[in-house]
Coordinates of C-alpha atoms in Angstrom, one line a residue:
X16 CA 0.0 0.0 0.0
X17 CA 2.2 2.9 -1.3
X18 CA 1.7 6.4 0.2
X19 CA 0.1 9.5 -1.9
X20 CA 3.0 12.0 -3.2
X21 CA 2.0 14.3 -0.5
X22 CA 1.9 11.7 2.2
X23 CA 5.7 10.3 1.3
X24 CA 6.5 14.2 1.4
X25 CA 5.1 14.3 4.5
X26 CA 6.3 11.6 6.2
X27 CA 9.8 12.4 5.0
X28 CA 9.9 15.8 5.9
X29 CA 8.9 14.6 9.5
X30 CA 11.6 12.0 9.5
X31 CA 14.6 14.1 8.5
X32 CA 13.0 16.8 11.0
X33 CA 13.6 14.0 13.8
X34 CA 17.0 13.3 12.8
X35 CA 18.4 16.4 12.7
X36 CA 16.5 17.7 15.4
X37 CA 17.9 15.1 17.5
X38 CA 21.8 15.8 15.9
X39 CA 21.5 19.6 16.7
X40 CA 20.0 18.8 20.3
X41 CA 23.4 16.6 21.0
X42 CA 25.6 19.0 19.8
X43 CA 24.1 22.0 21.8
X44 CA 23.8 20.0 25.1
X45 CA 27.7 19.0 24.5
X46 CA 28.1 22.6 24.3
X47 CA 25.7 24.5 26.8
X48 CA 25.9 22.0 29.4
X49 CA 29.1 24.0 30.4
X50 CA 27.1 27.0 30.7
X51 CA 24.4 25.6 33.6
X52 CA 26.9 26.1 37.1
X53 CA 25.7 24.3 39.7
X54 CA 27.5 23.7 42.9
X55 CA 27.6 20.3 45.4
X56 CA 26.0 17.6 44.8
X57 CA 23.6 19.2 42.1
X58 CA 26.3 18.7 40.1
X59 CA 25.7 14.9 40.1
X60 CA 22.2 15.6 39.8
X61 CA 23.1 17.6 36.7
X62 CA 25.0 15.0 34.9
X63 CA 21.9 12.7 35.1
X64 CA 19.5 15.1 33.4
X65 CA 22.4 16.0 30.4
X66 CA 22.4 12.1 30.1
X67 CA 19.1 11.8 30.0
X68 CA 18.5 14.8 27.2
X69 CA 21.4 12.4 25.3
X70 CA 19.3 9.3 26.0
X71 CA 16.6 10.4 24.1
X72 CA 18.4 12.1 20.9
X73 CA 19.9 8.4 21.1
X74 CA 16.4 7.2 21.2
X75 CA 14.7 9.4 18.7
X76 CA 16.9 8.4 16.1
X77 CA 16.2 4.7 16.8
X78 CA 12.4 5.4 16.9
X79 CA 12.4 6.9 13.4
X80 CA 14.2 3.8 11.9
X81 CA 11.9 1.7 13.9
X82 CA 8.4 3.2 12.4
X83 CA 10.4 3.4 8.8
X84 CA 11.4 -1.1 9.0
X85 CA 7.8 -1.7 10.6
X86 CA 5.7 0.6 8.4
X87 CA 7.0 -1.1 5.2
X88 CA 4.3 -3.9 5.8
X89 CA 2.1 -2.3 3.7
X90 CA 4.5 -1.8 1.2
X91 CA 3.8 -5.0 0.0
X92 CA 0.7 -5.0 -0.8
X93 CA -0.8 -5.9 -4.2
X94 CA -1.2 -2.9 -6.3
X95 CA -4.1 -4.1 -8.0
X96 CA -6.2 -4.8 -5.5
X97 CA -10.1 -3.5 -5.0
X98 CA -10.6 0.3 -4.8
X99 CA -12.9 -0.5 -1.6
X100 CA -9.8 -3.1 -0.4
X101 CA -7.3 -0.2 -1.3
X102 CA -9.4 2.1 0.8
X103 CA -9.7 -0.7 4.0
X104 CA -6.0 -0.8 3.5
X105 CA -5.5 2.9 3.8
X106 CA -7.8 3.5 6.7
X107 CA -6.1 0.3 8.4
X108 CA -2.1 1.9 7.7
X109 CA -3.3 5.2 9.3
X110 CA -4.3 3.7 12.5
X111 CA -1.5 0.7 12.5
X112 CA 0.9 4.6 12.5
X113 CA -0.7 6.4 14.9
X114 CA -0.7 3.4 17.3
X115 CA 3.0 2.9 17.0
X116 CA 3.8 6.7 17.0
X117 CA 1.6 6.8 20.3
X118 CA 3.9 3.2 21.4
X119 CA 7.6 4.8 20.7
X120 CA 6.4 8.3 22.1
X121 CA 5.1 6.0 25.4
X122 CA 8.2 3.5 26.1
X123 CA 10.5 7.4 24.9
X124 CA 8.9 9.3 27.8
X125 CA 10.0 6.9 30.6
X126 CA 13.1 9.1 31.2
X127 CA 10.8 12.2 31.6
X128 CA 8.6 10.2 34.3
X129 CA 11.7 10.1 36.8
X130 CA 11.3 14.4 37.0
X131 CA 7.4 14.3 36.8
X132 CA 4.8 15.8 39.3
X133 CA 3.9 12.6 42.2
X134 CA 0.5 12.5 40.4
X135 CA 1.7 12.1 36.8
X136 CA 3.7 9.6 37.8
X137 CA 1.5 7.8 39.4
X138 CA -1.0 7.7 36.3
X139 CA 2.0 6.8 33.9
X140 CA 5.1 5.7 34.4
X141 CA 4.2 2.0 34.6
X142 CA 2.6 2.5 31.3
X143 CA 5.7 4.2 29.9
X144 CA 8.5 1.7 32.0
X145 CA 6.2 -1.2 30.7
X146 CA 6.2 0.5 26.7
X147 CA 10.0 1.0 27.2
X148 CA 10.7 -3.1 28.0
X149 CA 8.4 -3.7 25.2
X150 CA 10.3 -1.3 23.0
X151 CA 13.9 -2.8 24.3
X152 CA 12.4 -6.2 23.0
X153 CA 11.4 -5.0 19.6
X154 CA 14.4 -2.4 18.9
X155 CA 16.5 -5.6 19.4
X156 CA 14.9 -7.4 16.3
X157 CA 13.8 -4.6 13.9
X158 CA 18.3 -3.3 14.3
X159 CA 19.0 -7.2 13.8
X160 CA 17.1 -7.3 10.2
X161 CA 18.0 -4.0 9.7
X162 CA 21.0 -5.8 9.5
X163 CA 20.4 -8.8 8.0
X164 CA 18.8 -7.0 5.2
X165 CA 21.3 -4.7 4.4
X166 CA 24.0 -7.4 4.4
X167 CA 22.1 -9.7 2.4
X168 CA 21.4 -7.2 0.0
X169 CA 25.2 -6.7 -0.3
X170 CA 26.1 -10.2 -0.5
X171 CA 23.6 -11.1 -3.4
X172 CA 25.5 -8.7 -5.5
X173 CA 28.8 -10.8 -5.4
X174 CA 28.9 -14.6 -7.2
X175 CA 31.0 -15.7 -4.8
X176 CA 29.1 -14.7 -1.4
X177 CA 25.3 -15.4 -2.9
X178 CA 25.9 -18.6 -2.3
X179 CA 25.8 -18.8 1.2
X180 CA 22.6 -16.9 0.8
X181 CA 21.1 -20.1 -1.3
X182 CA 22.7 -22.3 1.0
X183 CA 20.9 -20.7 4.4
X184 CA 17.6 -20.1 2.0
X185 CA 17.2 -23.6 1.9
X186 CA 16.9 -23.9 5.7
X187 CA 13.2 -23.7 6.7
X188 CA 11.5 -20.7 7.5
X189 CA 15.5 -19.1 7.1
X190 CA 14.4 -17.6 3.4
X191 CA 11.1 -16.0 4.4
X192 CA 12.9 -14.6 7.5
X193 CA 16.5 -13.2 5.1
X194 CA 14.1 -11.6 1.7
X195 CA 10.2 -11.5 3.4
X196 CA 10.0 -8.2 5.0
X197 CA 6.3 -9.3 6.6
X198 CA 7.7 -12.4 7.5
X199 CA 10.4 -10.3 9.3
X200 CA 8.0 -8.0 11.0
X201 CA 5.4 -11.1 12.2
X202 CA 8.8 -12.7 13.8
X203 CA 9.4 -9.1 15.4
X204 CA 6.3 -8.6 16.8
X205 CA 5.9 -12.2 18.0
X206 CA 9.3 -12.8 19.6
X207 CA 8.3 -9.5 21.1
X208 CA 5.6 -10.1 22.8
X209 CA 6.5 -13.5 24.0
X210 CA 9.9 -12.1 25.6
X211 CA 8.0 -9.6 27.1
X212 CA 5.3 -11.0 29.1
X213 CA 7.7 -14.0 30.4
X214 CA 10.0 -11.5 31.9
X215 CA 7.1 -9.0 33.0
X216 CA 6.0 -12.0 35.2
X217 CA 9.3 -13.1 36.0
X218 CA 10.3 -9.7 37.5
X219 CA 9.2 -10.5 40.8
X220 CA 10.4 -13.9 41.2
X221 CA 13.2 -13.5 44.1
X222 CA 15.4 -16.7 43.7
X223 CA 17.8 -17.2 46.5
X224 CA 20.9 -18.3 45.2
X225 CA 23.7 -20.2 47.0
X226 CA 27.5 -20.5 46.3
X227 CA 30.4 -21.4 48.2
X228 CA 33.7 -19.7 47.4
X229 CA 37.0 -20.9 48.9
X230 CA 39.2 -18.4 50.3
X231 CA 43.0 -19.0 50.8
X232 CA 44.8 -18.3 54.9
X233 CA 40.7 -17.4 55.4
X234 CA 40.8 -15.6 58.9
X235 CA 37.3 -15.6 59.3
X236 CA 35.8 -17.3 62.9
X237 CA 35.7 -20.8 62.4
X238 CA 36.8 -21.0 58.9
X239 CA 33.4 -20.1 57.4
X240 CA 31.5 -16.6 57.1
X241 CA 27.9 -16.5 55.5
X242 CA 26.8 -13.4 53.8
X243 CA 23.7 -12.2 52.0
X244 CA 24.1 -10.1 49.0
X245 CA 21.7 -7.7 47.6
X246 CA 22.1 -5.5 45.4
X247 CA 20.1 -2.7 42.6
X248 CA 16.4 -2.5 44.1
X249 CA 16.2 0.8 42.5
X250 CA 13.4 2.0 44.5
X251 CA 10.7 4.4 42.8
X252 CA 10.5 4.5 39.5
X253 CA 9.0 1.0 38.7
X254 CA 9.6 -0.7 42.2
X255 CA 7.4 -0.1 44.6
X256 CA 7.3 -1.1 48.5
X257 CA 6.0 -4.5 47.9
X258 CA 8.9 -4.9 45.9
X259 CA 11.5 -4.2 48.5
X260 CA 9.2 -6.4 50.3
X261 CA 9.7 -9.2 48.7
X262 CA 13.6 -9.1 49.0
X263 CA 13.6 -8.1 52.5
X264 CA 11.7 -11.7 52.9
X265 CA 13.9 -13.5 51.0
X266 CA 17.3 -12.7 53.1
X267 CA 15.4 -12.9 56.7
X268 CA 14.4 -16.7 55.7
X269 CA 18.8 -17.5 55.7
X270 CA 20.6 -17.2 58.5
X271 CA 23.9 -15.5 57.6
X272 CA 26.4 -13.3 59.4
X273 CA 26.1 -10.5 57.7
X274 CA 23.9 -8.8 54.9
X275 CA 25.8 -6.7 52.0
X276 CA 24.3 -4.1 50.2
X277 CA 26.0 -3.4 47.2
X278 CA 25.1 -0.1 45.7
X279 CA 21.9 1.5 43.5
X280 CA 19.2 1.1 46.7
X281 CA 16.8 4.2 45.1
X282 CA 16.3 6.0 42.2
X283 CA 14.2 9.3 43.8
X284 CA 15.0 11.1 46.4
X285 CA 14.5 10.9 50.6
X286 CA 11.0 13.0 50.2
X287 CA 9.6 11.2 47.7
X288 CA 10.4 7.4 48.7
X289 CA 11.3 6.9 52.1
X290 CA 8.3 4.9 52.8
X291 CA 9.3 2.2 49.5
X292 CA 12.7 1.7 51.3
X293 CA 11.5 1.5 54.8
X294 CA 11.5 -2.3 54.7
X295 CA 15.0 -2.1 54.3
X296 CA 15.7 -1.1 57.5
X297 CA 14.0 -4.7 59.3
X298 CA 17.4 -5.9 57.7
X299 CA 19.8 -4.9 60.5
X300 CA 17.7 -6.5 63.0
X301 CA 18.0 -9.8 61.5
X302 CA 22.0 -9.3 61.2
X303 CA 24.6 -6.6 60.9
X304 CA 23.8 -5.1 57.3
X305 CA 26.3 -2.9 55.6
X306 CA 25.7 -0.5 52.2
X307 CA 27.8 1.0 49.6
X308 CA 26.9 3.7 47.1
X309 CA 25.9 3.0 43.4
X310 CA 25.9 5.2 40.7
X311 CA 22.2 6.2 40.9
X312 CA 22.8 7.0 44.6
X313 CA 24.0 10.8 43.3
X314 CA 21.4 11.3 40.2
X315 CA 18.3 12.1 42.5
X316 CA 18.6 14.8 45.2
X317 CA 21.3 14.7 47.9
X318 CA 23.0 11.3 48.9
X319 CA 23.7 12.6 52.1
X320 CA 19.9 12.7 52.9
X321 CA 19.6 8.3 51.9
X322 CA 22.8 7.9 53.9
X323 CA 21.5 9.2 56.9
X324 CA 18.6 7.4 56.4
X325 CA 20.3 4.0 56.6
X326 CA 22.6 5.3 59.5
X327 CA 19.2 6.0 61.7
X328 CA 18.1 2.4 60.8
X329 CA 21.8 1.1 61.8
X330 CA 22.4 0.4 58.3
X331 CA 26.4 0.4 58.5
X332 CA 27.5 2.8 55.4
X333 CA 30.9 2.2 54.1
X334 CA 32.1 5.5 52.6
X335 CA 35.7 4.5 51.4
X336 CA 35.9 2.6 55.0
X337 CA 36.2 -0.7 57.2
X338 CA 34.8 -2.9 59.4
X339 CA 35.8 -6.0 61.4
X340 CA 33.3 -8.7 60.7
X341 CA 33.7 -12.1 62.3
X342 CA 37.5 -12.4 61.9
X343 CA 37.6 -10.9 58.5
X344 CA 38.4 -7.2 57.2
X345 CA 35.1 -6.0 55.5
X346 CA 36.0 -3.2 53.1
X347 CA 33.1 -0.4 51.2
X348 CA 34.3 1.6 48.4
X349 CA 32.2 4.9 46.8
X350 CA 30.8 4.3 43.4
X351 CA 33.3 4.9 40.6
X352 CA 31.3 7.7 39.4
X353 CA 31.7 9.2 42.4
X354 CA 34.6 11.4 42.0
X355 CA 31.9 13.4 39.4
X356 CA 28.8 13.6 42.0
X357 CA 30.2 17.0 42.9
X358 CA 30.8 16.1 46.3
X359 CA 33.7 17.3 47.9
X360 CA 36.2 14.1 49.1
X361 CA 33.7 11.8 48.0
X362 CA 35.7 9.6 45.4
X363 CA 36.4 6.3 45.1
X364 CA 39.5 5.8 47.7
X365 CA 40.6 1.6 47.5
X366 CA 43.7 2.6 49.8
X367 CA 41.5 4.6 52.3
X368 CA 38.9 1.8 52.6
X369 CA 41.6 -0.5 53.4
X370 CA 44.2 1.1 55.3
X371 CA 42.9 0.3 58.5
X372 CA 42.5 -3.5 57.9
X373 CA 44.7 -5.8 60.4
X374 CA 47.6 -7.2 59.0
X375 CA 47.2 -10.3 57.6
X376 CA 43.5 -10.5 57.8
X377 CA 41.3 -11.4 55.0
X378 CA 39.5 -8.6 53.1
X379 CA 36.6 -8.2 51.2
X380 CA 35.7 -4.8 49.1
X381 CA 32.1 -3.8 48.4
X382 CA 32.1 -1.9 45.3
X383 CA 29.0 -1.4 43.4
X384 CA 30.8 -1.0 39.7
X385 CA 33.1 -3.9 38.7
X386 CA 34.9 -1.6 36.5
X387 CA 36.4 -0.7 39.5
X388 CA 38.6 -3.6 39.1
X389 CA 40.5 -1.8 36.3
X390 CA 40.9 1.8 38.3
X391 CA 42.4 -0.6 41.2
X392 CA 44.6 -2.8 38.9
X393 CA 46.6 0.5 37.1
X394 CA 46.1 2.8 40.4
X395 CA 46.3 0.4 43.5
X396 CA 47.9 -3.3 42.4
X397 CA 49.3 -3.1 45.9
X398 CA 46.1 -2.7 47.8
X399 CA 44.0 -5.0 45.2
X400 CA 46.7 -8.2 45.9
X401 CA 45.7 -8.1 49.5
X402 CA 41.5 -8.4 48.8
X403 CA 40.5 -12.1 48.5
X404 CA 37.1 -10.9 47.0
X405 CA 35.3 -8.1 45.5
X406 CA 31.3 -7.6 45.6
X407 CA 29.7 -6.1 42.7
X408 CA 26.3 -5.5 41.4
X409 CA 25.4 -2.6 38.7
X410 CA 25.6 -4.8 35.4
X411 CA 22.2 -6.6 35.7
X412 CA 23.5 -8.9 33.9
X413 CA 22.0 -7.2 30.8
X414 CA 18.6 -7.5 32.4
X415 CA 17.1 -8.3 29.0
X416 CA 17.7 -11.2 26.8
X417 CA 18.4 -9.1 23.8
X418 CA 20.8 -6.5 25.3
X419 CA 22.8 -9.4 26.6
X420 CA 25.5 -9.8 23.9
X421 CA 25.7 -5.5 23.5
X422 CA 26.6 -5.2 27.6
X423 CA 28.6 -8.8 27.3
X424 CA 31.2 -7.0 24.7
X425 CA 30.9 -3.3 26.6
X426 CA 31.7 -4.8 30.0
X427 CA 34.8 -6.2 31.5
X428 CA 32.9 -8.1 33.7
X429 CA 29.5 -9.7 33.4
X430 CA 28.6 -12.0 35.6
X431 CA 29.2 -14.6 38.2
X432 CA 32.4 -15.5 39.5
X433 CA 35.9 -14.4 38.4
X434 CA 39.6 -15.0 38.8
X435 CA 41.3 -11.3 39.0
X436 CA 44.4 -10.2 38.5
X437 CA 47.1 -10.5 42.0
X438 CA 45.0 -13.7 42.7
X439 CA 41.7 -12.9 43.7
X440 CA 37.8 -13.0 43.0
X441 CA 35.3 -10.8 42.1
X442 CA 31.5 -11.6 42.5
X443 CA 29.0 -9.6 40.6
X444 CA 25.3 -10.3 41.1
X445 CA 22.6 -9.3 38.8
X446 CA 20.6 -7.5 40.9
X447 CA 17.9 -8.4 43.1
X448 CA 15.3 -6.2 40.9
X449 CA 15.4 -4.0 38.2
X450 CA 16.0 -0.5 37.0
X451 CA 13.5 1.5 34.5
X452 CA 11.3 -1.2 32.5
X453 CA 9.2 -3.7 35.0
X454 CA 10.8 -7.0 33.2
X455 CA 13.9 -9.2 33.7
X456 CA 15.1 -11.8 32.6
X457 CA 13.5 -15.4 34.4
X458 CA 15.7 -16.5 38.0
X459 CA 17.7 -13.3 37.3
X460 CA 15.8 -11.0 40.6
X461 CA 18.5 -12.4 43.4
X462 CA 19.6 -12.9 46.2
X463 CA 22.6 -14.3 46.8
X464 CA 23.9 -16.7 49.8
X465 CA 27.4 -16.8 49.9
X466 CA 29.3 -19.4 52.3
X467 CA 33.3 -18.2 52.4
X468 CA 35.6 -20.7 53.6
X469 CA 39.0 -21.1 53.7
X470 CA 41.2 -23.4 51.1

């Protein structure tokens, strides 16, 4: 079904609008950003809403390709055709594009709901966070035979690559999927929708985990120390207090020695979500709880503020300090991004965290980014051969399916246990909830049981 001269001209004006719209807008918040002074803290806060304005140039961009590769299934339609079929065609085009316009301008806005009045965000941000896992699904596919057709297209041109294009045309349902655009789209939108609902129900499924991880000259008590880790609730936004709930549950029902909180608790500040955290704080009357900054700890408000918070519900915060726990030198570090929260001696500081750790003890570091490992391998390789293990969160393991191989090949480390340079381990969870979008992937909400022993 081929769009009127007018239309096209319409639609492609629009388009190029979009795309250098969005071009200009990046360019000018590069440049004026410098220009908005802010002092303290709002300076992390700052950082967060340049980001965001980048986010969505980023997203417009992608949105405009998206409508272009998912509109073309009426391109294919049979020109001669009925006028009154032509016409149910037209009239069913219009409404197929204003219902995904209305969908990419949805799952777009999510970003906006985080700065939004209490009462607008309460009548839309789970419809936006839900549109914006939806739209993560389907951006996925619609890139991926953006892809596939452009290369194919390419490689039919040349004798001696079509023929790998024959020979993967004469798998099933492989032809349809490489030359079919409607084929391509039907596989979009149904891949979509399954991989959406699964991991919209799955969000909430708190799997406790357990893993035992040897530890060489361990000095804990007894040879064995058992720890909870949590990590990423991201209160507000998308998790609400039955939520936090659910985790809080989950680590009273295991008897441990200690609970470790590593980084990205909230994501709005004290004022607006104090009641969403407040189960948090039945934590340290089960067992001696301890917290670290995230990254998203310094995008909402002060930090200060969610500090003191935990400190007057004898939530031990580690701010680049130690504590003794059962034998064993229990380290926090700030978040990496620290050092640009605009918080004066606030940064990341391995050797202060550490320095007052006993000789010959065993230490582990809380630090919410495991990029840290890097900053501490060039910076601190003295400091980093004394820690037998490292606890990170942040990566969410991708939190989607489809994002997996992008944050796989962006991130040094993933997920699960590793063997790090000078000899020790690092430990990154996925998170025991989610950030943004409602969805994650199935048994990836978690809590983790670890049992330390010694080798």
């Amino acid at each position: 079904m081929t769009l009127t001269s007018s239309e096209f001209q319409i639609q492609m004006s629009v388009e190029r609008f979009l795309v250098f719209g969005s071009v200009i807008a990046w360019v000018l918040l590069t440049y004026c950003s410098r220009f908005w002074a802010v002092d303290g803290y709002l300076i992390g806060n700052r950082r967060r809403v340049i980001a965001m304005w980048r986010i969505e140039c980023i997203l417009t961009l992608l949105n405009v390709f998206a409508y272009g590769q998912l509109m073309k299934w009426f391109d294919d339609d049979i020109v001669k055709e009925k006028v009154q079929d032509r016409r149910k065609m037209q009239i069913c085009r219009k409404r197929c594009s204003d219902a995904l316009i209305i969908f990419l301008i949805l799952g777009q806005s999510v970003y906006f709901m985080y700065y939004a009045p209490a009462f607008l965000q309460w009548l839309l941000f789970d419809l936006t966070s839900i549109s914006a896992g939806i739209w993560t699904n389907m951006i996925a596919f619609v890139c991926g035979f953006g892809i596939v057709n452009f290369f194919a297209g390419k490689m039919k041109m040349f004798q001696y690559t079509s023929w790998i294009l024959e020979l993967v045309g004469k798998i099933p349902y492989f032809y349809d999927l490489m030359w079919k655009r409607r084929s391509q789209i039907k596989f979009t939108l149904v891949m979509t929708l399954l991989m959406s609902v699964t991991m919209f129900i799955s969000r909430d499924w708190i799997v406790v985990k357990h893993k035992t991880i040897k530890i060489p000259n361990f000095t804990a008590d007894g040879g064995h120390l058992r720890v909870a880790v949590i990590s990423d609730l991201h209160a507000g936004a998308s998790v609400y207090t039955t939520q936090i709930h659910q985790v809080v549950e989950k680590v009273l029902e295991n008897q441990v020695d200690a609970i470790l909180i590593v980084g990205d608790m909230v994501d709005a500040p004290v004022a607006d979500i104090e009641d969403r955290v407040r189960p948090v704080l039945q934590l340290p009357v089960h067992a001696p709880t301890y917290f670290v900054t995230g990254n998203h700890e310094y995008y909402y408000g002060d930090v200060h503020e969610w500090l003191r918070f935990y400190r007057n519900g004898h939530i031990t915060v580690l701010e680049n300090e130690s504590a003794m726990l059962r034998g064993v030198c229990l380290a926090g570090v700030n978040d990496i991004s620290s050092p640009k929260s605009g918080i004066l001696n606030h940064e990341m500081d391995l050797p202060k965290a550490v320095q007052r750790c006993p000789k010959n003890t065993s230490q582990i570091v809380m630090s919410h980014n495991p990029a840290s490992i890097r900053e501490f391998q060039v910076d601190h390789p003295k400091e980093l051969s004394k820690i037998d293990l490292i606890l990170s969160g942040h990566t969410h393991a991708g939190q989607f399916y489809v994002v997996i191989p992008v944050v796989y090949w962006l991130l040094p480390y993933f997920y699960g246990l590793y063997e790090i340079p000078f000899g020790g381990q690092l430990m990154v969870t996925a998170g025991s909830l989610y950030q943004g979008p409602p969805m994650k992937m199935i048994g990836m909400s978690e809590v983790w049981v670890l049992d330390l022993i010694g080798e």
